[in-house]
Short mmCIF file of C-alpha atoms and ligand atoms in Angstrom, two decimals:
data_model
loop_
_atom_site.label_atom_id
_atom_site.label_comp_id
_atom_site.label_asym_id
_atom_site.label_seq_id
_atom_site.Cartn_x
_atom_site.Cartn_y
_atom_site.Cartn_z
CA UNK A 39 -89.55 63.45 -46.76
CA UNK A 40 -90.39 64.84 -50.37
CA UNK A 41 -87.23 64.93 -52.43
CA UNK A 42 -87.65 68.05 -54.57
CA UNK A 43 -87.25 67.11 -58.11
CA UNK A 44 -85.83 69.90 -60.38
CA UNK A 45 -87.87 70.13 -63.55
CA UNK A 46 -85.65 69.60 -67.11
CA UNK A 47 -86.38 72.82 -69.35
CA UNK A 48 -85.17 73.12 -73.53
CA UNK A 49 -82.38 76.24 -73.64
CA UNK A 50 -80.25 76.88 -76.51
CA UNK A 51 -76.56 76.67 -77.25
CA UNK A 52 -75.38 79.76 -75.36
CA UNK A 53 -77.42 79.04 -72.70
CA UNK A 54 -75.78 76.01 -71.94
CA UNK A 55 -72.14 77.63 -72.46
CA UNK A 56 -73.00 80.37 -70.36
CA UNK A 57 -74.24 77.20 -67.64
CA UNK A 58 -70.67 75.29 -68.06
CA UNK A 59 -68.94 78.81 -67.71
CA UNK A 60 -70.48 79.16 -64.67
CA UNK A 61 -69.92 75.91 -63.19
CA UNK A 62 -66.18 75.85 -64.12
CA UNK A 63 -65.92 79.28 -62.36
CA UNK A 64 -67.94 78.00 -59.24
CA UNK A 65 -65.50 74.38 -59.11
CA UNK A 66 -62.46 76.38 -59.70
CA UNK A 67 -63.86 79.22 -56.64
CA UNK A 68 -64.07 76.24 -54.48
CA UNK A 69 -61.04 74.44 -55.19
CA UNK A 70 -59.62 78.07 -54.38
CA UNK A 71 -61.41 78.41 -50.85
CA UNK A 72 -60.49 74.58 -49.71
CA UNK A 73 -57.05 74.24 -51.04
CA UNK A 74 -55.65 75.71 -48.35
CA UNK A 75 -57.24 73.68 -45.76
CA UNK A 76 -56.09 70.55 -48.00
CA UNK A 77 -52.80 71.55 -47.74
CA UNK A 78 -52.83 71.99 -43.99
CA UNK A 79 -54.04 68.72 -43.73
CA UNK A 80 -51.06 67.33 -45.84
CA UNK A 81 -48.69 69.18 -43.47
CA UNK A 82 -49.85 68.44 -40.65
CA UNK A 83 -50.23 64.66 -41.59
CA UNK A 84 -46.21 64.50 -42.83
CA UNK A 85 -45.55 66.83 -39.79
CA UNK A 86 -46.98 64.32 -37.52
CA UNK A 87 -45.39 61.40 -39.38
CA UNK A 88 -42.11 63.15 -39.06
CA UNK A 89 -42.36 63.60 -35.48
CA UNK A 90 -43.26 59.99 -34.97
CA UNK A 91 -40.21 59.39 -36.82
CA UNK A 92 -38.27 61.77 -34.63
CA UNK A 93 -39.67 60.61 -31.08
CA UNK A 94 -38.82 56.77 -32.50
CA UNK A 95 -35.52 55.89 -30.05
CA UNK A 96 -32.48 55.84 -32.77
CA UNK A 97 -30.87 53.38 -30.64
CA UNK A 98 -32.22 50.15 -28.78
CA UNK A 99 -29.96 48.81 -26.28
CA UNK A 100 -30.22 45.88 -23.75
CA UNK A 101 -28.05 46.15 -20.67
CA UNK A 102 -27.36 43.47 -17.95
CA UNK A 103 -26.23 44.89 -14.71
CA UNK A 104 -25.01 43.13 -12.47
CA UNK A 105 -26.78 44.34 -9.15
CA UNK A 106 -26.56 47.13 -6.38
CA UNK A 107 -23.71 45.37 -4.00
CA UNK A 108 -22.21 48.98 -3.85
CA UNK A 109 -21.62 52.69 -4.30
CA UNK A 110 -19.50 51.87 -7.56
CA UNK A 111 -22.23 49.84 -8.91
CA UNK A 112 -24.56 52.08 -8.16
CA UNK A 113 -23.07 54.62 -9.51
CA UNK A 114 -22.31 53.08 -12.67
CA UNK A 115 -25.73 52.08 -13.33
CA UNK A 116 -26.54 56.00 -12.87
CA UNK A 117 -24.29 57.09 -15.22
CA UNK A 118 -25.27 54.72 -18.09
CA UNK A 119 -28.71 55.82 -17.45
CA UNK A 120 -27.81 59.34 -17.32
CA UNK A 121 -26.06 58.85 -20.71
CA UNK A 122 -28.89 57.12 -22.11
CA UNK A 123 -31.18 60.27 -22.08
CA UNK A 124 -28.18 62.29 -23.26
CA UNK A 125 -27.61 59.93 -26.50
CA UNK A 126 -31.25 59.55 -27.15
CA UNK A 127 -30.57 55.61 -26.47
CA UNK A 128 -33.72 53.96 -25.34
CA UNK A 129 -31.79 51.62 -22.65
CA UNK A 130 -33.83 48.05 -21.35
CA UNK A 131 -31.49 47.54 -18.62
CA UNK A 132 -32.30 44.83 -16.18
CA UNK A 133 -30.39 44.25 -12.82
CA UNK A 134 -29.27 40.62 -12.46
CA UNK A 135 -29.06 40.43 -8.63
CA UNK A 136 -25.24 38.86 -8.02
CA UNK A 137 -26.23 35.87 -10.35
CA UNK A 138 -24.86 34.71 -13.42
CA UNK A 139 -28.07 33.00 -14.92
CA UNK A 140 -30.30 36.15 -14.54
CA UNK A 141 -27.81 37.74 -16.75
CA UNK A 142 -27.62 35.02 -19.07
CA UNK A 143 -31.61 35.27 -18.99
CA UNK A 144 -31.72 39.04 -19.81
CA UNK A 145 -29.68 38.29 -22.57
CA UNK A 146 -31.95 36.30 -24.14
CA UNK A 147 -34.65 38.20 -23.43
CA UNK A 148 -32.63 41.24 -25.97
CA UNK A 149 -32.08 38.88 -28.32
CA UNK A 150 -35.82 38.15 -28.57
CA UNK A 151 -36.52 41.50 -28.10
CA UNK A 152 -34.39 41.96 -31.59
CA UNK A 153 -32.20 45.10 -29.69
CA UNK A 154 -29.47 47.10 -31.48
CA UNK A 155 -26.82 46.38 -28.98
CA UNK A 156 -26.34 44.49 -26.01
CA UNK A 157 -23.58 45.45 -23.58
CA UNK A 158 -23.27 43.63 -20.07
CA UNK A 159 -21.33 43.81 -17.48
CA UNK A 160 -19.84 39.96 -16.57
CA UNK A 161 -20.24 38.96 -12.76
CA UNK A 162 -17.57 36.58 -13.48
CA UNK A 163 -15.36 35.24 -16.07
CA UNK A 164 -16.48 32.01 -17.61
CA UNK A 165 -19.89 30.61 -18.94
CA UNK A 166 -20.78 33.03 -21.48
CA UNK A 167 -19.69 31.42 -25.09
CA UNK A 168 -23.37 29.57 -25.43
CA UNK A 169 -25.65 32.60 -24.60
CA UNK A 170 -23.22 34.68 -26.70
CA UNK A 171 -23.27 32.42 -29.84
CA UNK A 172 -26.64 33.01 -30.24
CA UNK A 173 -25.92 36.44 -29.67
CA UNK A 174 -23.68 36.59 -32.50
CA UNK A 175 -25.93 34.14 -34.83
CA UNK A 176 -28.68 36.91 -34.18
CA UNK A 177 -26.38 39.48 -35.66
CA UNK A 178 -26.49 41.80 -32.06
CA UNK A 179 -23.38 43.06 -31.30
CA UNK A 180 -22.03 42.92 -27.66
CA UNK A 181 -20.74 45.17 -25.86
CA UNK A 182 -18.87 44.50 -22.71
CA UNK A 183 -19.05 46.96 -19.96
CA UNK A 184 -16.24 46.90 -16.61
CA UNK A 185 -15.29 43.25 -16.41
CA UNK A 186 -14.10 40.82 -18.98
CA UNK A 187 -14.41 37.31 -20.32
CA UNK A 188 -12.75 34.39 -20.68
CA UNK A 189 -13.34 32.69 -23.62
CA UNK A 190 -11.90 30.34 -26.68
CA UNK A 191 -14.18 31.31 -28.91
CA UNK A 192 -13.51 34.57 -31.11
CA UNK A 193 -15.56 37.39 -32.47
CA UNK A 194 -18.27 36.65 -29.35
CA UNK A 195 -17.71 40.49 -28.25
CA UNK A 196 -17.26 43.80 -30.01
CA UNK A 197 -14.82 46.05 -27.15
CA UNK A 198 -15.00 45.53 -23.53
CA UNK A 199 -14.90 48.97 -21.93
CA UNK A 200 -13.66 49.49 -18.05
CA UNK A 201 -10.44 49.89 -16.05
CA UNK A 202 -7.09 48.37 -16.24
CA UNK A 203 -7.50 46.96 -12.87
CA UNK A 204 -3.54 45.19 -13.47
CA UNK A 205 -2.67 49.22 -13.07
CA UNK A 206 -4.89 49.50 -10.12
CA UNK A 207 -3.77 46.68 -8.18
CA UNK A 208 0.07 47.75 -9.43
CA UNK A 209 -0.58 51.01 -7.95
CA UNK A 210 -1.34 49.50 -4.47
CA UNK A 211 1.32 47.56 -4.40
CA UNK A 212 3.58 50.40 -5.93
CA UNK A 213 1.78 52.75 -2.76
CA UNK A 214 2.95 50.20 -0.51
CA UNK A 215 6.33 50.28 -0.99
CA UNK A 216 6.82 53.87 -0.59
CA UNK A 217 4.90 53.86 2.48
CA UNK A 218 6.75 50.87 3.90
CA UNK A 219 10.03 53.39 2.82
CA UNK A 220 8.35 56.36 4.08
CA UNK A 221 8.03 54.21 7.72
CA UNK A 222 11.57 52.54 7.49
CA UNK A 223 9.44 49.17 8.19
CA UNK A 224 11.65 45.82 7.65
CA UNK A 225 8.49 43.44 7.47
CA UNK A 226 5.38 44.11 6.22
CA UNK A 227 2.69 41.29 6.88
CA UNK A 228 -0.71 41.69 4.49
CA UNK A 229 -3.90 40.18 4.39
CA UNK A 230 -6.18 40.54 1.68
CA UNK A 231 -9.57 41.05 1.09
CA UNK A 232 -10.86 39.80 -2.66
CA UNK A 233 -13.20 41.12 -4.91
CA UNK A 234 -15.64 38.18 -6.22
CA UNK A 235 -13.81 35.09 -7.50
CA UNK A 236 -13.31 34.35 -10.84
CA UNK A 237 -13.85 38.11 -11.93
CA UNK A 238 -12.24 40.33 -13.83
CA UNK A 239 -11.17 43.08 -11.07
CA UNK A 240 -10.69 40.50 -8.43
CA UNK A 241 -8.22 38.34 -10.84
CA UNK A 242 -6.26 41.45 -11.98
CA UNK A 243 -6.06 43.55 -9.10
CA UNK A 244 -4.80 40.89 -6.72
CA UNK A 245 -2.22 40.02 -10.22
CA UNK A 246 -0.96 43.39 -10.30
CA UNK A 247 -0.75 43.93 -6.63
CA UNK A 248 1.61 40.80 -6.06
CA UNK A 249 3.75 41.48 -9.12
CA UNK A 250 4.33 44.68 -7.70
CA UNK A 251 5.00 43.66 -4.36
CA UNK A 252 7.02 40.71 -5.50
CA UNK A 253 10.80 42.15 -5.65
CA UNK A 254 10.23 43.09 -2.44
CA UNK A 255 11.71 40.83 0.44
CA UNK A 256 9.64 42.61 3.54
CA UNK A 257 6.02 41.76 2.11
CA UNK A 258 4.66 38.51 3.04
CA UNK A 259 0.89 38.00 2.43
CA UNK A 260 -0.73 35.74 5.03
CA UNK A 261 -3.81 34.94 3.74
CA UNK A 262 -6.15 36.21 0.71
CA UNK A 263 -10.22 36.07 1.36
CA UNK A 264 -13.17 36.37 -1.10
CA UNK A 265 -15.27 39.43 0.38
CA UNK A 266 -17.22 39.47 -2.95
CA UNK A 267 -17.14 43.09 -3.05
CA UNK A 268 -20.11 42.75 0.01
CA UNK A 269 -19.45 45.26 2.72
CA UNK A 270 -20.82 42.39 5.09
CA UNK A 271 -18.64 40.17 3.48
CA UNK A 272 -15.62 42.50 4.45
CA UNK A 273 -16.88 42.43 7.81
CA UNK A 274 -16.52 38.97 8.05
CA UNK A 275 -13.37 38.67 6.85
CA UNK A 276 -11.26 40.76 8.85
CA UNK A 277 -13.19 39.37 11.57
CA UNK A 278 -11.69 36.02 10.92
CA UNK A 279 -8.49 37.50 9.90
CA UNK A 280 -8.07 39.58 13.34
CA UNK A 281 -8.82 36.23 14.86
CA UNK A 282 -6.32 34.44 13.14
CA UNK A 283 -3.30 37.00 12.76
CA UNK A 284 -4.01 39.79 15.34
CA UNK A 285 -0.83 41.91 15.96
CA UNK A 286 0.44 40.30 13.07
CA UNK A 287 -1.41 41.72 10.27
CA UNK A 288 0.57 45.65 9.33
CA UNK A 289 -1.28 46.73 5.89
CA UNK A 290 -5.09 45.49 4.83
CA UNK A 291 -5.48 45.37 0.90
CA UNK A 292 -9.33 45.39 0.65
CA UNK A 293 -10.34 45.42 -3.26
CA UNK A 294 -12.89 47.60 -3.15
CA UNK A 295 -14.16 50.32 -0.81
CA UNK A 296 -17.44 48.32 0.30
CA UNK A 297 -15.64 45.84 2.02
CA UNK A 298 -12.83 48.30 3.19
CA UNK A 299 -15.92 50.08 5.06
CA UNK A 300 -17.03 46.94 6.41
CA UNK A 301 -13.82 46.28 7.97
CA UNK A 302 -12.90 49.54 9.42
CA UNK A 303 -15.34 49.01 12.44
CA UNK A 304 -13.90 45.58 12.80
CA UNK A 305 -10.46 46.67 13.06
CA UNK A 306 -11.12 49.48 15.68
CA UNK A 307 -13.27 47.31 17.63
CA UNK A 308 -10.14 44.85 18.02
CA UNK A 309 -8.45 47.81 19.33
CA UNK A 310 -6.27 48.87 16.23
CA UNK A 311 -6.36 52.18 14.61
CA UNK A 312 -6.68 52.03 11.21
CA UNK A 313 -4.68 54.13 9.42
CA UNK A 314 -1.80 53.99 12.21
CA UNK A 315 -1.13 50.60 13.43
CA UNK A 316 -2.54 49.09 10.11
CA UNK A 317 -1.70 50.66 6.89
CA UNK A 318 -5.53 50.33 4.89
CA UNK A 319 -5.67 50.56 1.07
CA UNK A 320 -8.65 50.32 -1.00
CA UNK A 321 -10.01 50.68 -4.76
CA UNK A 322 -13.25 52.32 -6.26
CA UNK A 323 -12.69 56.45 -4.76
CA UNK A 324 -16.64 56.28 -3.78
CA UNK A 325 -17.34 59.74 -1.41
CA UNK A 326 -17.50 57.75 1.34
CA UNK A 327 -14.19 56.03 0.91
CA UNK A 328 -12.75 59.60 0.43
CA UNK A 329 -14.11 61.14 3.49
CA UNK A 330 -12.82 58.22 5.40
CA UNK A 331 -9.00 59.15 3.54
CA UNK A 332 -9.47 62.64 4.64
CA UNK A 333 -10.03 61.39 8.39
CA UNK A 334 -6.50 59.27 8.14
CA UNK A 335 -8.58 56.11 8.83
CA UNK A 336 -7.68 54.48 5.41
CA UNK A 337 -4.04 55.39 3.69
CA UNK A 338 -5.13 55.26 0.02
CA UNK A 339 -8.04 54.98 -2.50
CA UNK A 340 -6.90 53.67 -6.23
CA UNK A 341 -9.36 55.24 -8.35
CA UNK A 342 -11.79 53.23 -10.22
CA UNK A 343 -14.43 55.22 -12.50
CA UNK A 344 -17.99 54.00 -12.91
CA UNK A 345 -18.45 56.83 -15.05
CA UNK A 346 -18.33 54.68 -18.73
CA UNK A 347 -21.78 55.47 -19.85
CA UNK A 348 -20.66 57.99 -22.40
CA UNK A 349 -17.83 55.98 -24.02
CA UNK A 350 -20.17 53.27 -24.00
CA UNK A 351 -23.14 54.79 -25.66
CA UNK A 352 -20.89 56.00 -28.40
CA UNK A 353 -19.14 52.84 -28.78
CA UNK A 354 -23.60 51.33 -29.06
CA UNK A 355 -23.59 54.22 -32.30
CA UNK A 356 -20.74 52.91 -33.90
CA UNK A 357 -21.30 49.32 -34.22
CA UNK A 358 -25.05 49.74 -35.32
CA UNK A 359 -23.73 52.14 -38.18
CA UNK A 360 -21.40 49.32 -39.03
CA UNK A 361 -18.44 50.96 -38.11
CA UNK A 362 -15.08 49.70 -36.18
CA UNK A 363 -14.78 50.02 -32.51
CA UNK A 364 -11.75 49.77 -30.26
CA UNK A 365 -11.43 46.31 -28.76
CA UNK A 366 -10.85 47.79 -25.39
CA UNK A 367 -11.47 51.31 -23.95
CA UNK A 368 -9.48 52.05 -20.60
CA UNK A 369 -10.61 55.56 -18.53
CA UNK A 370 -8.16 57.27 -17.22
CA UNK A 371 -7.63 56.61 -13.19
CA UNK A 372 -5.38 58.29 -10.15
CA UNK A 373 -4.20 57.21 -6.78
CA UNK A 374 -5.56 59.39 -3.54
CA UNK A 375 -3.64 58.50 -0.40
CA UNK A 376 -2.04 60.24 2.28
CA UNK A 377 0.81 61.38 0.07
CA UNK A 378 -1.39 64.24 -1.03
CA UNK A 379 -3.12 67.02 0.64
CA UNK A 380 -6.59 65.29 0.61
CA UNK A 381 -8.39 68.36 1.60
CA UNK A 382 -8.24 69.15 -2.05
CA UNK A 383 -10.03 66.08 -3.40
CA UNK A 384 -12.71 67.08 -5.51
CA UNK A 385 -16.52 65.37 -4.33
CA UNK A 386 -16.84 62.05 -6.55
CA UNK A 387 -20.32 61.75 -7.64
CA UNK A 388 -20.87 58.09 -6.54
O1 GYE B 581 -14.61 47.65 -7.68
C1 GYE B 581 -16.83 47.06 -6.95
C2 GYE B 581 -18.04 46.54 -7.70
O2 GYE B 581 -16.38 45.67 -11.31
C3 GYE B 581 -14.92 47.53 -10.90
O3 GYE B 581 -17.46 45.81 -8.79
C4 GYE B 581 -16.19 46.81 -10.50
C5 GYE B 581 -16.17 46.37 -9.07
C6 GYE B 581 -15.94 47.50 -8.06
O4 GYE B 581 -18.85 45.78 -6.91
O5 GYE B 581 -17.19 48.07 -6.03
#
């Protein structure tokens, strides 16, 4: 290639001013033509940047679930998920499968993971001060969603959000007795179908049903049995508790509708109806527990809402802007039963 040299020439002085004149002009013309571009490029760099910043999740939180053993639970996982997208929460939730360590494992996992919030929901109880220590020593607030724990230790949790299931199992009780009025019965014999031991709705319900029951000399329970809130579980247990009590047995307290739907079947297939010659009352208000209500074959659903995604996502705001939370949110909650025209029960959505 032959690089074309330009020759070097003498000129004189206005010449040359007329030459840096020109060349001033010509820089200034350009700067002219590409400023434009340059400042597109400026925009469109800090637009980008911003919408990075936009798209980045303002929220990080790291939920434990607890599994899928029924409608409630299902439902309540929808909700908070549901929520989620509302809030603009990016949500790691992990379902624990019925165990206690897989929880205790997720946890750890958020606090690696360095999460704004963690919120869980407790499959029982006890064993949570260690996992929750660290927690707390990682500077993650916790957030405790339906059930409770028992612990010595303070400041391990921020607000536990769920039901007042002392009401719920007082308003079974508090059923029972007018019904047991409305049928002039002088003895009432109940059997009882837990929740899973050790947890929060199982300990409170079965509290509040038998202080409500207790002034009242014509209820006698014969016998209390963990279902674990398992619809085969239920099954099971009236099974074994048509085997042992038969005729005996006049109202079925089932804590929660899986198990209430396990032992319908159970009931009929022993040649009661339910509904008639047993009085059935359950807890959650699931569809399917409703539709059953509407057909007479259960008495009464206490309402229990999975629906705390919202109150829990704005609860998640709070405490990462630093700012004081309730130590316990309660929804409200009703009583369906065949007081009430039940043709007018809205559908539930889980
Ligand atoms: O009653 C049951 C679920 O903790 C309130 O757990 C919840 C209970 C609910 O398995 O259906």
């Amino acid at each position: 290639m032959t690089w074309l040299k330009r020759k070097n020439s003498p000129k004189n002085s206005r010449d040359v001013a007329k030459e840096e004149q020109r060349r001033c002009s010509f820089f200034a013309w350009s700067l002219l033509r590409i400023l434009p571009l340059l400042l597109l490029i400026f925009a469109v760099g800090g637009c980008e940047k911003a919408a990075e910043q936009d798209n980045a999740p303002k929220l990080l939180l790291g939920f434990s679930q607890i599994g899928s053993e029924s409608a409630w639970r299902i439902g309540n996982t929808r909700d908070i998920e549901d929520q989620a997208a509302k809030f603009d929460v990016s949500l790691m939730l992990e379902n624990a499968n019925q165990k206690q360590e897989n929880q205790i494992a997720a946890i750890r996992r958020f606090i690696a993971y360095k999460v704004d919030v963690i919120a869980f929901s407790p499959i029982v109880e006890d064993g949570w001060d260690n996992v929750l220590l660290e927690a707390k020593n990682a500077g993650i607030p916790v957030i405790l969603v339906d059930r409770d724990i028992s612990t010595q230790k303070e400041g391990l949790t921020s607000c536990v959000i769920g039901a007042d299931f002392y009401k719920e199992g007082v308003m079974a009780g508090e059923y029972l007795i007018r019904k047991a009025d409305s049928l002039s019965m002088n003895r009432v014999n109940i059997v009882e179908i837990t929740g899973t031991e050790n947890s929060t709705p199982m300990l409170q319900r079965q509290a509040g049903f038998m202080d409500a029951i207790a002034g009242d000399e014509r209820m006698t329970v014969l016998k209390s049995i963990d279902g674990d809130f398992l619809k085969s579980r239920g099954a099971e247990c009236m099974r074994a508790l048509l085997e042992e009590y038969g005729d005996g047995i006049d109202v079925v307290f089932s804590h929660n509708d899986e198990m209430t739907l396990g032992a319908l079947p159970e009931i009929e297939e022993a040649g009661y109806l339910p509904g008639e010659d047993m009085i059935i009352i359950s807890i959650d208000g699931g569809q399917k527990a409703i539709d059953v209500l509407k057909e007479g074959r259960i008495n009464c659903v206490v309402e229990c809402t999975p629906k705390l995604g919202r109150e829990l996502m704005e609860t998640a705001y709070r405490l990462k802007a630093g700012l004081s939370v309730s130590t316990v949110i309660h929804p409200e909650e009703q009583v369906f039963s065949d007081e009430q025209d039940t043709s007018e029960i809205p559908p539930r959505g889980y």
